[in-house]
Tab-separated table of C-alpha atoms and ligand atoms in Angstrom:
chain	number	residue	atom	x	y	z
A	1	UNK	CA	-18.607	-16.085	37.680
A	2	UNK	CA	-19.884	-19.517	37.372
A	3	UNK	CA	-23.346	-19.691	36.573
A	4	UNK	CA	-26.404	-21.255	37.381
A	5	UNK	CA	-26.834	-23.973	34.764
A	6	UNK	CA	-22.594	-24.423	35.151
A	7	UNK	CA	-23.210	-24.853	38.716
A	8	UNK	CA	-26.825	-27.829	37.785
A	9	UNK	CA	-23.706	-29.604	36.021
A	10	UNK	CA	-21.033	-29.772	38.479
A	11	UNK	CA	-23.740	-30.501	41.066
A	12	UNK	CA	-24.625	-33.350	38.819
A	13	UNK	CA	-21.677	-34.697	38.516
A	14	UNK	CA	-20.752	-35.094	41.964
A	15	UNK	CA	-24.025	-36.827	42.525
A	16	UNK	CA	-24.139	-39.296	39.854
A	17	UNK	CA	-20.410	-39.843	38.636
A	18	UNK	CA	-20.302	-39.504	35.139
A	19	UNK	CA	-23.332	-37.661	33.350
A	20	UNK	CA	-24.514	-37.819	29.805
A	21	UNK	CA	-25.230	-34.837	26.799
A	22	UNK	CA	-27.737	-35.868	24.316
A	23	UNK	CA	-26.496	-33.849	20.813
A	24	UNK	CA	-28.812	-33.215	18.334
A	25	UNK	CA	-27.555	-31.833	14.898
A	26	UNK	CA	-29.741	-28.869	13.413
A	27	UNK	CA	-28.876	-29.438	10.008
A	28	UNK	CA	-29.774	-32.773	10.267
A	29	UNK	CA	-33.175	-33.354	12.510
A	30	UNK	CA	-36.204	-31.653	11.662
A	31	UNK	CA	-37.428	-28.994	14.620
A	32	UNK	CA	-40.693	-31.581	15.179
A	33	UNK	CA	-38.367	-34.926	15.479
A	34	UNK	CA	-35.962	-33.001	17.262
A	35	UNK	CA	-38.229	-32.305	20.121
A	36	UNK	CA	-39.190	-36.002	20.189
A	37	UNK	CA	-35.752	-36.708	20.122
A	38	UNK	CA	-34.729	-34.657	23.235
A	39	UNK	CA	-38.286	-35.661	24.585
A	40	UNK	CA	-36.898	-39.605	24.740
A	41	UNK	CA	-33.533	-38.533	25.915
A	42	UNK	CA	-34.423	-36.903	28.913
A	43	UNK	CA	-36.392	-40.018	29.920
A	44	UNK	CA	-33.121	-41.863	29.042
A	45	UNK	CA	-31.636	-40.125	32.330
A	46	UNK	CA	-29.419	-37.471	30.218
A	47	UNK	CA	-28.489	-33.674	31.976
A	48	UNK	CA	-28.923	-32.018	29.251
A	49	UNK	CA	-29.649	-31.475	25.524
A	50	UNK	CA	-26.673	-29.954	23.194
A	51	UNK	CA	-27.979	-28.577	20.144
A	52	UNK	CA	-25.391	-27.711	18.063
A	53	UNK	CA	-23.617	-29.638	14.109
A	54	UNK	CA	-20.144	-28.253	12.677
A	55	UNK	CA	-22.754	-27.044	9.236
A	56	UNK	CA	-25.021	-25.178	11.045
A	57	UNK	CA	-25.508	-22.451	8.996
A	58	UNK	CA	-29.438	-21.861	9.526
A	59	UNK	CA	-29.850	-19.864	12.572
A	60	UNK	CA	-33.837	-20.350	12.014
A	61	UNK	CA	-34.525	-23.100	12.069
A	62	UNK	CA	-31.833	-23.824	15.210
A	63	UNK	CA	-34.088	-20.989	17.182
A	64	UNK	CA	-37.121	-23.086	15.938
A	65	UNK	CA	-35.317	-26.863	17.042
A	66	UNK	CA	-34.311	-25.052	20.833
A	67	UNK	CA	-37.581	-23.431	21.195
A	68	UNK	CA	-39.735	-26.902	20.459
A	69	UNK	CA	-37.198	-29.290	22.824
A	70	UNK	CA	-37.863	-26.570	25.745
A	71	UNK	CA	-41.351	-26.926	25.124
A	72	UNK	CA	-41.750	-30.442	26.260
A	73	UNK	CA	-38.471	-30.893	28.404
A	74	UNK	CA	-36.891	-29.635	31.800
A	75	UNK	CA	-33.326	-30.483	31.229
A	76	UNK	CA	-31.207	-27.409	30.305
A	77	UNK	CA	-30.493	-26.943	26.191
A	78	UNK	CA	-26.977	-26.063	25.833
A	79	UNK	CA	-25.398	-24.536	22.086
A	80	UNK	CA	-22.449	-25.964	21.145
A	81	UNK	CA	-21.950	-24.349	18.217
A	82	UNK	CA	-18.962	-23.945	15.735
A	83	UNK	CA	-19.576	-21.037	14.213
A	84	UNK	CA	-21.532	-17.598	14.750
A	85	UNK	CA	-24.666	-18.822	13.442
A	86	UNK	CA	-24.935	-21.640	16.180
A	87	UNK	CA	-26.457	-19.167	18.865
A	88	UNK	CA	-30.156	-18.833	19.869
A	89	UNK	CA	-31.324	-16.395	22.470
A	90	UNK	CA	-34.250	-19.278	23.592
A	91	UNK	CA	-31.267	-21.813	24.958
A	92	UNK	CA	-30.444	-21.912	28.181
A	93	UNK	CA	-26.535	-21.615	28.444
A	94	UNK	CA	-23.574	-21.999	25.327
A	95	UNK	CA	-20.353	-23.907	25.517
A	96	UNK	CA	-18.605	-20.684	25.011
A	97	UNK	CA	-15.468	-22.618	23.164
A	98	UNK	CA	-12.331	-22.602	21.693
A	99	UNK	CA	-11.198	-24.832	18.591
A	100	UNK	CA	-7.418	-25.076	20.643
A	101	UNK	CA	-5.962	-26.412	17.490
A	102	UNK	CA	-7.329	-25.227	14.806
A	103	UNK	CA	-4.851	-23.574	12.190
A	104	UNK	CA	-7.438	-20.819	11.240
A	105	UNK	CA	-7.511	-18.191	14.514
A	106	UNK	CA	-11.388	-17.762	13.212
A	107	UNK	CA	-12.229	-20.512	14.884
A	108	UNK	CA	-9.852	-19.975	17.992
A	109	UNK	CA	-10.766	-16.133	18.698
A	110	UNK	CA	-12.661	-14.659	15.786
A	111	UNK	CA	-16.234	-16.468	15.627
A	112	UNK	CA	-15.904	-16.016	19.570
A	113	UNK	CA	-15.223	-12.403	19.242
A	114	UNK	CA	-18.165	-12.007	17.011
A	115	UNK	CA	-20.473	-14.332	18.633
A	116	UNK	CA	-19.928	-12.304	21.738
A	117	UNK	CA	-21.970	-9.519	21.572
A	118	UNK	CA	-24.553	-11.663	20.678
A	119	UNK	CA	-24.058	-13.630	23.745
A	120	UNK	CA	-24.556	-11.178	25.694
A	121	UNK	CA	-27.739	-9.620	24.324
A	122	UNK	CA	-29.574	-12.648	24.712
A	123	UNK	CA	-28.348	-13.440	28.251
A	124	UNK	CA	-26.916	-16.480	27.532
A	125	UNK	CA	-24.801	-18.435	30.179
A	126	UNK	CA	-20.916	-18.614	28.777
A	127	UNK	CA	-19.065	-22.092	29.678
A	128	UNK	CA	-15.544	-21.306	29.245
A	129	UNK	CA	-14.573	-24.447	27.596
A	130	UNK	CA	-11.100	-25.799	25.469
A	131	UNK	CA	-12.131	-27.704	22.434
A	132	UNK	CA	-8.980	-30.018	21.396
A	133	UNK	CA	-10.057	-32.555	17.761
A	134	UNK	CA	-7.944	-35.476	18.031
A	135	UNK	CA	-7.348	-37.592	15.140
A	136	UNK	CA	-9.017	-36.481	11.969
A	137	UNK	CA	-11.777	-35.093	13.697
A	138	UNK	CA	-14.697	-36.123	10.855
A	139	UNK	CA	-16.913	-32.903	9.703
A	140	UNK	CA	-15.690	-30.603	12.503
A	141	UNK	CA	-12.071	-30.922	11.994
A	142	UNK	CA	-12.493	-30.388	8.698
A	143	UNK	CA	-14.811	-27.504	8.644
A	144	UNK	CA	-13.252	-25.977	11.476
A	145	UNK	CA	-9.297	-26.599	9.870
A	146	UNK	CA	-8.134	-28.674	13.188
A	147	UNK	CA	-4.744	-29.703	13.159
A	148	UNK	CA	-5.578	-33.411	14.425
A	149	UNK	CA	-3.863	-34.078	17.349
A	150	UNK	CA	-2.290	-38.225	16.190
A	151	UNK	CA	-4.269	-40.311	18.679
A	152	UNK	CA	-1.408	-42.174	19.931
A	153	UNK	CA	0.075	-39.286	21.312
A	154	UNK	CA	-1.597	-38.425	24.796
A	155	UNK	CA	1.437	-36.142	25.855
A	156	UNK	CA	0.080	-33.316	23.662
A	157	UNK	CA	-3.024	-33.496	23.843
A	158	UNK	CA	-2.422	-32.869	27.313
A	159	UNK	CA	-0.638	-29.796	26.484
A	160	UNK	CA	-3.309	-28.450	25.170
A	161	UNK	CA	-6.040	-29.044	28.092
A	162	UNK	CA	-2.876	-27.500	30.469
A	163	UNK	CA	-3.207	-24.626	28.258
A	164	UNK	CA	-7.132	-24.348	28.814
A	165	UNK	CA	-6.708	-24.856	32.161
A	166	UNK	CA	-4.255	-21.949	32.815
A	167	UNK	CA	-6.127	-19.446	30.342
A	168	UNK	CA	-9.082	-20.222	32.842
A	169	UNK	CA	-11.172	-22.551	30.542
A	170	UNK	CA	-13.299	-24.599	33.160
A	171	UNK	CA	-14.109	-26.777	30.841
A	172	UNK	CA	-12.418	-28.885	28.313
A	173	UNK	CA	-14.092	-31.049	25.299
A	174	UNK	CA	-11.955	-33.855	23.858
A	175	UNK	CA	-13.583	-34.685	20.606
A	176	UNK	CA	-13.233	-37.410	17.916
A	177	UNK	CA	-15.382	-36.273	15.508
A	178	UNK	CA	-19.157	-36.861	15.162
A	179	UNK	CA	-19.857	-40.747	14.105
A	180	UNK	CA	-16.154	-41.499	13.815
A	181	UNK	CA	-15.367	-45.483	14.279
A	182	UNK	CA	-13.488	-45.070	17.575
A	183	UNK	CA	-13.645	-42.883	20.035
A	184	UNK	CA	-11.383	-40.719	22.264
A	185	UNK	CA	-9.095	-43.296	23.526
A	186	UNK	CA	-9.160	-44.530	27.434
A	187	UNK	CA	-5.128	-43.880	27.331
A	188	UNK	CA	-5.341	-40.031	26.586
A	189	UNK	CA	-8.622	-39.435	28.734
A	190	UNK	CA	-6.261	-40.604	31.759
A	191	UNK	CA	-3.722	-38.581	31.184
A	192	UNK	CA	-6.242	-35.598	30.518
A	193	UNK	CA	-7.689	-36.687	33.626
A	194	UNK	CA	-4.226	-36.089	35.407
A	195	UNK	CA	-3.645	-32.528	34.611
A	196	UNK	CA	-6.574	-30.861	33.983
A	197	UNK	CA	-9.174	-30.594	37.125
A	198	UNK	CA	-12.381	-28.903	35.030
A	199	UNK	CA	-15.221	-30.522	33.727
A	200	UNK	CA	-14.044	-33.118	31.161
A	201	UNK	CA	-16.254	-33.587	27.967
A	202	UNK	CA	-15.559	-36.605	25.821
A	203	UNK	CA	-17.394	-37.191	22.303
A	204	UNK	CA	-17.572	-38.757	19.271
A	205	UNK	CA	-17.814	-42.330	18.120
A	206	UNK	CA	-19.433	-43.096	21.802
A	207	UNK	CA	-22.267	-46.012	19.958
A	208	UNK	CA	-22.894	-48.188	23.190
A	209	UNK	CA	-22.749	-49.366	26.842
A	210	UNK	CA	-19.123	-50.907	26.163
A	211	UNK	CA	-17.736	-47.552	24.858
A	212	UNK	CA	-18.974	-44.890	27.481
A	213	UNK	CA	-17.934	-46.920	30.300
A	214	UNK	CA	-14.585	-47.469	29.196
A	215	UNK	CA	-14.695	-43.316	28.431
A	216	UNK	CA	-16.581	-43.014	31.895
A	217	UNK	CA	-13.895	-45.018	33.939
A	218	UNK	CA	-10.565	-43.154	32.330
A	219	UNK	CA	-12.169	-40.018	33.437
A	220	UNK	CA	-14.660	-38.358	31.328
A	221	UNK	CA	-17.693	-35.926	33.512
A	222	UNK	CA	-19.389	-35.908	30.516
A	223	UNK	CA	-20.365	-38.158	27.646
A	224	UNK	CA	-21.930	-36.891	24.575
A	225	UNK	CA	-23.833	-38.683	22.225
A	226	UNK	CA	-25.344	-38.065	18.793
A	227	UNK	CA	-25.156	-39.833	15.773
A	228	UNK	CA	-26.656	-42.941	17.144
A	229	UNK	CA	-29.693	-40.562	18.490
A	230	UNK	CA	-30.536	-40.411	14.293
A	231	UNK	CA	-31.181	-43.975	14.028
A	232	UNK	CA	-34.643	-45.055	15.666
A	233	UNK	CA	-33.426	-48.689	15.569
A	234	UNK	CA	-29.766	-47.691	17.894
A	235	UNK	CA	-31.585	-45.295	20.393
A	236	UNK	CA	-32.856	-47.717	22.883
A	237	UNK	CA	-28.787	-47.956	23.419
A	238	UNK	CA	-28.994	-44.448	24.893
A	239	UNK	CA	-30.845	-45.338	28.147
A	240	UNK	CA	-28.263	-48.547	28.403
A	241	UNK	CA	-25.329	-45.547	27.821
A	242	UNK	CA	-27.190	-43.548	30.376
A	243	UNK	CA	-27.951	-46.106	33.052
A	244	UNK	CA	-23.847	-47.627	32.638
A	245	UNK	CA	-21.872	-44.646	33.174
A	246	UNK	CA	-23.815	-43.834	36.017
A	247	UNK	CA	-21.457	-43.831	39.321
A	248	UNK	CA	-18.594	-44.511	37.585
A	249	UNK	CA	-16.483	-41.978	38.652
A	250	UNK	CA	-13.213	-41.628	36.505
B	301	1GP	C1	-19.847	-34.624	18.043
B	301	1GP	O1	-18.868	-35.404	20.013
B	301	1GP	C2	-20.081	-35.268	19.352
B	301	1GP	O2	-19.438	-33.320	18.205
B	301	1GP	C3	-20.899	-36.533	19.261
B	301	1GP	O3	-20.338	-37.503	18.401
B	301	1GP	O4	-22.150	-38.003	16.781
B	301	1GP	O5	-20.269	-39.614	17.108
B	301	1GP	O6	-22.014	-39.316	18.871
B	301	1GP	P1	-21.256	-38.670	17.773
């Protein structure tokens, strides 16, 4: 059943054309900047916040980062976590996904199979969601052993979000690797774009305007953004992200 923060995102979508994710790394921001953080992205014009990082290892202090952004924000906080120790009861929903090609089934079944109990308990909204690495993926593909789908072939990574698709996985991520030099490129969002109808995530290496419209146009719902949100000097580039892949509608 598709629920109610699923349903704030499709709804969204078919608004405003292409939407955009602020991600904020747990390892990496402290709970008190992370809240400022999210704070300045939701005035940016972003859905939601993602709190998630492929080290996430201290479930504390992730509880402690989700419970001070929904202090001072309204936008949903989403987990996008790679591992079992990415989940907080306090967030509103989880990208509930699988690492499509990884070579280690932990990360395609197992964490999920573990997490899930969890999941439940807390009363956490599930996305269903494919997540294909292309390329070498940066810390994610490495911690979570993907098998880097070569960036100049589109053809399989399509393969892979056909395969989400007919498993039931509403959503599919297509990720680069967080702050990776180039993005996801236009050529195999298109052809994602052609064969699977879900919610399309695209992220990694997205660092301005220029890049998340060229995502935005070949099809992307959803742009996610990051690394550049740990540099006070790039951030004012978030509202220009925000603000240009508006109505563009892949
Ligand atoms: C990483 O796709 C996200 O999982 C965001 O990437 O940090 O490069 O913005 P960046």
């Amino acid at each position: 059943m598709i629920g109610r923060i699923e349903r704030y995102l499709r709804r969204e979508v078919s608004r405003n054309g292409t939407i955009s994710f602020a991600l904020i790394d747990s390892e990496n921001t402290p709970a008190e900047e992370a809240a400022r953080v999210a704070s300045y992205a939701e005035k940016c014009g972003v859905k939601s916040i993602l709190v998630g990082g492929s080290t996430a290892i201290d479930q504390l202090e992730l509880d402690k980062i989700v419970k001070n952004i929904k202090k001072i924000t309204k936008i949903p906080v989403i987990l996008f976590p790679s591992n079992v120790t990415g989940i907080s009861p306090n967030a509103d929903a989880i990208l509930f996904g699988s690492l499509l090609n990884s070579e280690n089934p932990y990360f395609i079944i197992e964490a999920q199979a573990l997490g899930a109990l969890m999941v439940r308990k807390y009363g956490l909204e599930a996305i269903p969601m494919g997540y294909i690495v292309i390329g070498e993926g940066g810390a994610i593909g490495f911690i979570g052993r993907a098998r880097g789908i070569p960036p100049y072939k589109p053809d399989l990574v399509a393969m892979y979000a056909l395969a989400a698709k007919y498993m039931g996985m509403r959503f599919v991520y297509l990720e680069a690797g967080s702050g990776v030099t180039s993005h996801v490129s236009s050529s195999i969002i298109t052809k994602i774009r052609d064969v699977f109808d879900g919610m399309l995530i695209v992220g990694g290496g997205i660092r301005d305007s220029k890049d998340a419209i060229e995502v935005a146009r070949a099809g992307a719902d959803i742009i996610v953004v990051g690394t550049l949100l740990e540099n006070k000097e790039l951030m004012p580039k978030l509202s220009e992200i925000v603000e240009g892949v508006k109505n563009v509608r892949g």
